[in-house]
Short mmCIF file of C-alpha atoms in Angstrom, two decimals:
data_model
loop_
_atom_site.label_atom_id
_atom_site.label_comp_id
_atom_site.label_asym_id
_atom_site.label_seq_id
_atom_site.Cartn_x
_atom_site.Cartn_y
_atom_site.Cartn_z
CA MET S 1 233.15 -20.36 88.82
CA GLU S 2 230.11 -22.07 89.74
CA GLN S 3 228.83 -23.93 92.90
CA TRP S 4 226.40 -26.48 93.83
CA LYS S 5 226.41 -27.38 97.26
CA ASP S 6 229.84 -28.85 97.97
CA ILE S 7 231.14 -28.70 94.55
CA THR S 8 232.37 -25.89 92.66
CA GLN S 9 232.91 -25.44 89.21
CA VAL S 10 236.18 -23.72 87.85
CA ALA S 11 237.17 -22.60 84.30
CA LEU S 12 240.44 -23.23 83.02
CA PRO S 13 242.38 -21.62 80.23
CA LEU S 14 242.83 -23.36 76.88
CA PRO S 15 245.20 -22.38 73.79
CA PHE S 16 243.36 -24.71 71.77
CA PRO S 17 239.79 -24.29 70.57
CA LEU S 18 238.18 -26.14 73.40
CA LYS S 19 238.93 -22.68 74.94
CA THR S 20 238.39 -23.51 78.59
CA ILE S 21 237.92 -26.69 80.40
CA HIS S 22 235.84 -28.03 83.23
CA ALA S 23 237.45 -28.98 86.87
CA TYR S 24 236.15 -29.23 90.01
CA VAL S 25 236.68 -28.70 93.33
CA LEU S 26 234.85 -30.89 96.32
CA GLU S 27 235.47 -29.41 99.77
CA GLY S 28 234.79 -31.80 102.83
CA LYS S 29 235.69 -31.37 106.62
CA THR S 30 239.44 -32.65 105.96
CA GLY S 31 239.94 -31.04 102.65
CA LEU S 32 239.45 -30.22 99.19
CA THR S 33 239.79 -32.87 96.19
CA ILE S 34 240.36 -31.40 92.90
CA VAL S 35 239.22 -33.30 89.77
CA ASP S 36 241.07 -32.72 86.82
CA THR S 37 243.55 -30.09 86.99
CA GLY S 38 244.25 -28.32 83.01
CA LEU S 39 247.22 -27.72 81.73
CA HIS S 40 250.30 -26.87 83.20
CA THR S 41 250.62 -23.22 82.30
CA LYS S 42 251.27 -19.62 83.89
CA GLU S 43 247.29 -18.91 83.41
CA THR S 44 246.48 -22.28 85.30
CA GLU S 45 248.43 -21.81 88.08
CA GLU S 46 246.98 -18.08 88.44
CA VAL S 47 243.36 -19.72 88.71
CA TRP S 48 244.20 -22.06 90.94
CA ASP S 49 245.91 -19.40 93.61
CA ARG S 50 242.84 -17.15 92.95
CA LEU S 51 240.46 -20.10 93.49
CA LEU S 52 241.85 -20.94 96.79
CA ALA S 53 242.40 -17.39 97.97
CA GLU S 54 238.73 -16.69 97.56
CA LYS S 55 238.18 -19.80 99.67
CA ASN S 56 240.62 -18.64 102.12
CA ARG S 57 242.51 -21.93 101.21
CA LYS S 58 246.19 -23.28 100.89
CA TRP S 59 247.85 -25.48 98.34
CA THR S 60 248.21 -27.66 101.63
CA ASP S 61 244.43 -27.82 102.16
CA ILE S 62 244.08 -29.98 99.02
CA GLU S 63 244.30 -33.82 99.91
CA LYS S 64 243.18 -35.62 96.85
CA ILE S 65 244.02 -34.88 93.34
CA VAL S 66 241.71 -36.96 91.00
CA LEU S 67 242.19 -37.53 87.32
CA THR S 68 239.28 -39.16 84.93
CA HIS S 69 241.87 -39.35 82.43
CA TYR S 70 244.83 -38.84 80.98
CA HIS S 71 244.99 -35.97 78.13
CA PRO S 72 246.62 -33.16 78.59
CA ASP S 73 244.07 -30.46 79.85
CA HIS S 74 242.95 -32.52 82.06
CA TYR S 75 246.34 -34.41 83.08
CA GLY S 76 248.68 -31.27 82.79
CA PHE S 77 248.84 -29.65 85.47
CA ALA S 78 248.67 -32.61 88.17
CA GLY S 79 252.47 -33.03 88.57
CA ARG S 80 252.81 -29.50 89.72
CA MET S 81 249.54 -29.54 92.08
CA GLN S 82 250.86 -32.25 93.38
CA GLN S 83 254.34 -30.83 94.31
CA LYS S 84 252.43 -27.31 95.62
CA SER S 85 250.18 -29.33 97.58
CA GLY S 86 251.81 -33.24 98.53
CA ALA S 87 248.18 -34.64 97.72
CA PRO S 88 248.29 -37.88 96.07
CA VAL S 89 247.39 -38.38 92.84
CA TYR S 90 244.60 -40.95 91.58
CA ILE S 91 244.32 -42.34 88.30
CA SER S 92 243.29 -45.74 86.06
CA LYS S 93 246.86 -47.84 85.87
CA LEU S 94 245.64 -47.84 82.22
CA ASP S 95 245.27 -44.20 81.29
CA SER S 96 248.62 -43.35 83.74
CA ASP S 97 250.54 -45.73 81.30
CA GLN S 98 248.95 -43.79 78.03
CA ALA S 99 250.45 -40.62 79.28
CA HIS S 100 253.92 -41.69 79.81
CA LEU S 101 253.05 -43.28 76.54
CA PHE S 102 252.40 -40.11 74.46
CA TRP S 103 254.29 -37.63 76.35
CA GLY S 104 256.75 -39.27 78.37
CA LYS S 105 260.40 -38.75 78.70
CA ASP S 106 261.14 -41.45 76.16
CA SER S 107 257.90 -41.54 74.11
CA THR S 108 258.13 -42.09 70.46
CA MET S 109 254.73 -41.39 69.45
CA ALA S 110 254.86 -38.41 67.71
CA PHE S 111 256.37 -40.14 65.03
CA LYS S 112 254.93 -43.19 65.18
CA MET S 113 251.95 -40.89 64.70
CA ALA S 114 253.06 -39.19 61.72
CA HIS S 115 253.70 -42.47 60.01
CA PHE S 116 250.07 -44.21 61.09
CA TYR S 117 248.72 -40.40 59.37
CA GLU S 118 250.73 -40.95 56.36
CA LYS S 119 250.00 -44.56 55.61
CA HIS S 120 246.15 -43.67 55.82
CA GLY S 121 246.74 -40.81 53.20
CA LEU S 122 247.48 -37.80 54.62
CA LYS S 123 250.02 -36.10 52.65
CA LYS S 124 253.16 -35.52 53.19
CA SER S 125 253.32 -31.34 54.01
CA LEU S 126 251.17 -32.22 56.32
CA VAL S 127 252.49 -35.19 58.09
CA ASP S 128 255.61 -33.43 58.52
CA GLN S 129 253.66 -31.08 60.88
CA ILE S 130 252.65 -34.05 63.12
CA PRO S 131 255.80 -34.63 65.35
CA GLU S 132 256.29 -30.84 66.09
CA HIS S 133 252.65 -30.36 66.55
CA LEU S 134 252.59 -33.33 68.98
CA LYS S 135 255.55 -32.72 71.05
CA SER S 136 254.59 -29.01 71.86
CA PHE S 137 251.99 -30.47 74.46
CA VAL S 138 255.19 -31.94 76.31
CA PRO S 139 255.89 -28.49 78.62
CA TRP S 140 251.85 -28.35 79.24
CA VAL S 141 251.94 -32.08 81.27
CA ASN S 142 255.28 -32.23 82.86
CA PRO S 143 256.58 -32.88 85.70
CA HIS S 144 254.37 -35.71 85.84
CA PRO S 145 252.93 -36.87 88.82
CA ASP S 146 253.50 -40.10 91.04
CA VAL S 147 250.02 -41.44 90.72
CA THR S 148 247.92 -44.28 92.83
CA TYR S 149 245.55 -46.46 90.56
CA ILE S 150 242.34 -46.68 91.27
CA ALA S 151 239.59 -48.53 89.01
CA ALA S 152 235.90 -49.45 88.37
CA GLY S 153 234.25 -51.56 90.93
CA GLU S 154 236.35 -49.46 93.70
CA THR S 155 234.45 -46.35 95.81
CA ILE S 156 237.03 -43.38 96.60
CA GLN S 157 235.74 -40.42 99.13
CA MET S 158 236.12 -37.23 97.65
CA GLY S 159 234.87 -34.26 99.84
CA ASP S 160 232.83 -35.99 102.67
CA ARG S 161 230.89 -38.56 100.42
CA GLU S 162 231.56 -41.81 98.69
CA TYR S 163 231.82 -41.64 94.67
CA GLN S 164 231.62 -45.39 92.90
CA ILE S 165 233.77 -45.52 90.20
CA LEU S 166 232.60 -46.20 86.78
CA HIS S 167 234.99 -46.88 83.65
CA THR S 168 234.01 -45.17 81.05
CA PRO S 169 235.68 -45.88 78.00
CA GLY S 170 235.68 -44.76 74.11
CA HIS S 171 236.86 -40.87 74.22
CA ALA S 172 239.88 -42.71 76.75
CA ASP S 173 240.72 -46.31 76.74
CA GLY S 174 240.84 -45.88 80.55
CA HIS S 175 238.56 -42.88 81.39
CA LEU S 176 237.05 -42.93 84.81
CA SER S 177 233.96 -41.32 85.73
CA PHE S 178 232.21 -40.77 89.19
CA TRP S 179 228.68 -41.64 90.52
CA ASP S 180 227.52 -40.14 94.25
CA LYS S 181 224.76 -42.81 94.69
CA GLU S 182 222.45 -40.81 97.23
CA ARG S 183 222.20 -37.92 95.67
CA ARG S 184 222.20 -38.89 91.80
CA TRP S 185 225.24 -36.49 90.44
CA LEU S 186 228.33 -37.86 88.12
CA ILE S 187 231.28 -36.37 87.63
CA ALA S 188 231.67 -37.33 83.94
CA GLY S 189 234.71 -35.55 82.86
CA ASP S 190 235.07 -35.91 78.60
CA ALA S 191 232.40 -39.32 78.88
CA ILE S 192 229.63 -37.09 77.56
CA LEU S 193 229.23 -33.31 76.99
CA PRO S 194 226.10 -31.04 77.33
CA ARG S 195 226.67 -29.37 73.41
CA ILE S 196 229.76 -30.88 71.95
CA THR S 197 230.72 -34.44 70.74
CA PRO S 198 233.68 -36.28 72.90
CA ASN S 199 235.99 -36.89 70.54
CA ILE S 200 236.55 -40.87 70.17
CA SER S 201 239.98 -41.33 68.08
CA LEU S 202 242.00 -44.32 66.92
CA TRP S 203 245.68 -43.80 67.91
CA PRO S 204 248.65 -46.40 67.57
CA ALA S 205 249.10 -48.89 70.41
CA CYS S 206 245.40 -48.30 71.73
CA ASP S 207 241.88 -50.07 71.65
CA PRO S 208 241.45 -50.80 68.32
CA ASN S 209 238.10 -50.19 68.25
CA PRO S 210 237.22 -47.26 70.65
CA LEU S 211 234.13 -46.07 69.01
CA GLY S 212 232.87 -49.53 70.03
CA LEU S 213 233.82 -49.20 73.38
CA TYR S 214 232.17 -45.38 73.51
CA LEU S 215 228.82 -46.64 71.92
CA GLN S 216 228.70 -49.30 74.98
CA THR S 217 229.94 -46.53 77.73
CA LEU S 218 226.83 -44.63 76.45
CA GLN S 219 224.85 -47.93 77.04
CA ASN S 220 226.24 -48.40 80.19
CA LEU S 221 225.45 -44.67 81.68
CA LYS S 222 221.73 -44.92 80.19
CA GLU S 223 221.31 -47.13 83.27
CA LEU S 224 222.38 -44.48 86.09
CA PRO S 225 219.39 -41.93 87.24
CA ALA S 226 221.20 -39.14 86.84
CA GLU S 227 219.85 -35.76 87.95
CA LEU S 228 223.11 -33.61 87.74
CA VAL S 229 226.17 -34.47 85.52
CA PHE S 230 229.11 -32.29 86.11
CA SER S 231 231.05 -32.48 82.69
CA ALA S 232 234.42 -31.10 81.85
CA HIS S 233 233.73 -29.07 79.17
CA GLY S 234 230.20 -26.61 78.77
CA ALA S 235 227.39 -26.50 81.81
CA VAL S 236 226.35 -28.65 84.43
CA PHE S 237 222.94 -30.46 83.16
CA SER S 238 220.13 -32.63 84.38
CA GLU S 239 219.16 -34.54 80.21
CA LEU S 240 221.79 -37.44 80.58
CA ILE S 241 219.20 -39.82 78.35
CA GLY S 242 218.20 -37.30 75.81
CA ARG S 243 222.09 -36.51 75.98
CA ILE S 244 223.07 -40.01 75.54
CA VAL S 245 220.11 -40.32 72.58
CA GLN S 246 221.60 -37.32 70.65
CA LEU S 247 225.23 -38.64 70.67
CA GLU S 248 223.89 -41.89 69.81
CA LYS S 249 222.02 -40.33 66.46
CA HIS S 250 225.35 -38.64 65.92
CA HIS S 251 227.38 -41.47 65.60
CA ALA S 252 224.93 -43.27 63.02
CA ARG S 253 224.82 -40.41 60.83
CA ARG S 254 228.32 -40.19 60.84
CA LEU S 255 228.85 -44.25 60.39
CA GLN S 256 226.50 -43.71 57.73
CA HIS S 257 228.08 -40.78 55.91
CA LEU S 258 230.90 -43.62 55.41
CA LEU S 259 228.49 -46.20 53.99
CA ASP S 260 227.51 -43.97 51.33
CA LEU S 261 230.71 -43.11 50.77
CA LEU S 262 232.73 -46.13 50.69
CA ALA S 263 229.84 -47.55 48.23
CA LYS S 264 230.07 -44.51 46.06
CA GLN S 265 234.37 -45.42 45.54
CA ARG S 266 235.76 -48.47 45.30
CA LYS S 267 238.68 -47.78 48.09
CA VAL S 268 238.57 -45.10 50.51
CA SER S 269 241.81 -43.79 52.29
CA ALA S 270 240.89 -42.73 55.86
CA ALA S 271 242.55 -38.99 54.91
CA THR S 272 239.45 -38.89 51.80
CA ALA S 273 237.12 -39.43 54.31
CA CYS S 274 238.14 -36.99 56.59
CA ASP S 275 238.15 -34.74 54.27
CA SER S 276 234.14 -35.68 53.34
CA LEU S 277 232.93 -35.68 57.34
CA PHE S 278 235.48 -32.50 58.22
CA GLY S 279 235.84 -30.48 55.32
CA THR S 280 239.97 -29.34 54.41
CA ASP S 281 240.30 -26.09 55.82
CA LEU S 282 241.58 -27.69 58.99
CA SER S 283 244.52 -26.49 61.39
CA ILE S 284 246.98 -29.16 62.47
CA HIS S 285 245.44 -29.27 65.95
CA ASN S 286 242.05 -29.96 64.62
CA LEU S 287 242.97 -32.04 61.67
CA ARG S 288 244.97 -34.58 63.88
CA PHE S 289 241.29 -35.12 65.88
CA ALA S 290 239.37 -35.08 62.82
CA LEU S 291 241.66 -37.83 61.05
CA SER S 292 241.40 -40.05 63.74
CA GLU S 293 237.85 -39.53 65.05
CA THR S 294 237.35 -40.66 61.21
CA LEU S 295 239.76 -43.90 61.44
CA ALA S 296 237.51 -44.89 64.39
CA HIS S 297 234.43 -44.69 62.40
CA LEU S 298 235.99 -46.90 59.90
CA GLU S 299 237.10 -49.21 62.30
CA PHE S 300 234.09 -49.22 63.75
CA LEU S 301 232.54 -50.79 60.65
CA VAL S 302 235.54 -52.91 60.22
CA ALA S 303 234.26 -54.77 63.41
CA LYS S 304 230.76 -54.85 62.60
CA GLY S 305 231.55 -56.49 59.16
CA THR S 306 230.64 -53.76 56.89
CA ALA S 307 233.42 -52.88 55.64
CA LYS S 308 237.48 -54.31 54.89
CA ARG S 309 240.71 -52.98 55.40
CA ILE S 310 242.62 -53.82 52.87
CA GLU S 311 246.68 -52.87 52.79
CA GLU S 312 248.53 -51.80 49.49
CA ALA S 313 251.99 -51.29 49.56
CA GLU S 314 252.69 -48.64 52.16
CA HIS S 315 248.82 -47.41 52.61
CA THR S 316 245.72 -48.66 53.62
CA PHE S 317 242.42 -48.52 52.52
CA TYR S 318 238.77 -48.65 52.82
CA VAL S 319 236.06 -51.38 50.80
CA ILE S 320 232.59 -51.74 51.64
CA VAL S 321 231.74 -55.41 52.06
#
């Protein structure tokens, strides 16, 4: 747990490779605002119990729960936290809808994802693992919270300060970040991370060009004279512009790798391209993100007109233009 004036960074455990997510507690005269919540697990609840005890606070001292986006490590504990605190939960409408698209009671996304990956060349033995893998996340996001929608262009009070709400999509279509203009502090969620690159993935029924969205987000963030960035994975950092340039170069290298691959082969499936970018020794969890990120880059090339998507029978391939 680390403290910056009225903001406390809280490390919450994750049972997959990222290991932890950083949520934030913003303290004010009338109560606490929580930004992101962790997964709904016993371990997460124990961390929140300890933090409240250390601050001599009760669950009912939480007055707002604010979510940057719908991914389980950010959204998952929100419903349970709402039950314990009675606090409203704030999120973009788009990401609330996508939380239910992926993790809702009647969701068919697990099977759509399996079909999507098979169409893009994933081996049947791996495709068959996708539905149960995705369903394993459902307990970590239930119960779903009752939410209040917030949107870019609005402001929200968190603690004793007003934050501008920014739409920072790419990692998630409705991802929001929060800007304290006076202090020049940015609460960024997964929009920008200090050491690892945010996963930019193409998913069925979501934006068709997420990498295009993300590169525009990076351009927009360059306009902020940020002195501190509070991200969800990694340390609080200050070099926003330098980090943005690193991320832009990273994606440029990845795109060039794919263009080189397409130039060497007559046609390439996304699964083959994924193997070339990320290797073949991946868990099903990491493979899901790697293949979807590969697809985001391939579809960016299609949108730019430097590659073309072709359909053959039940499979999809990419060719250079």
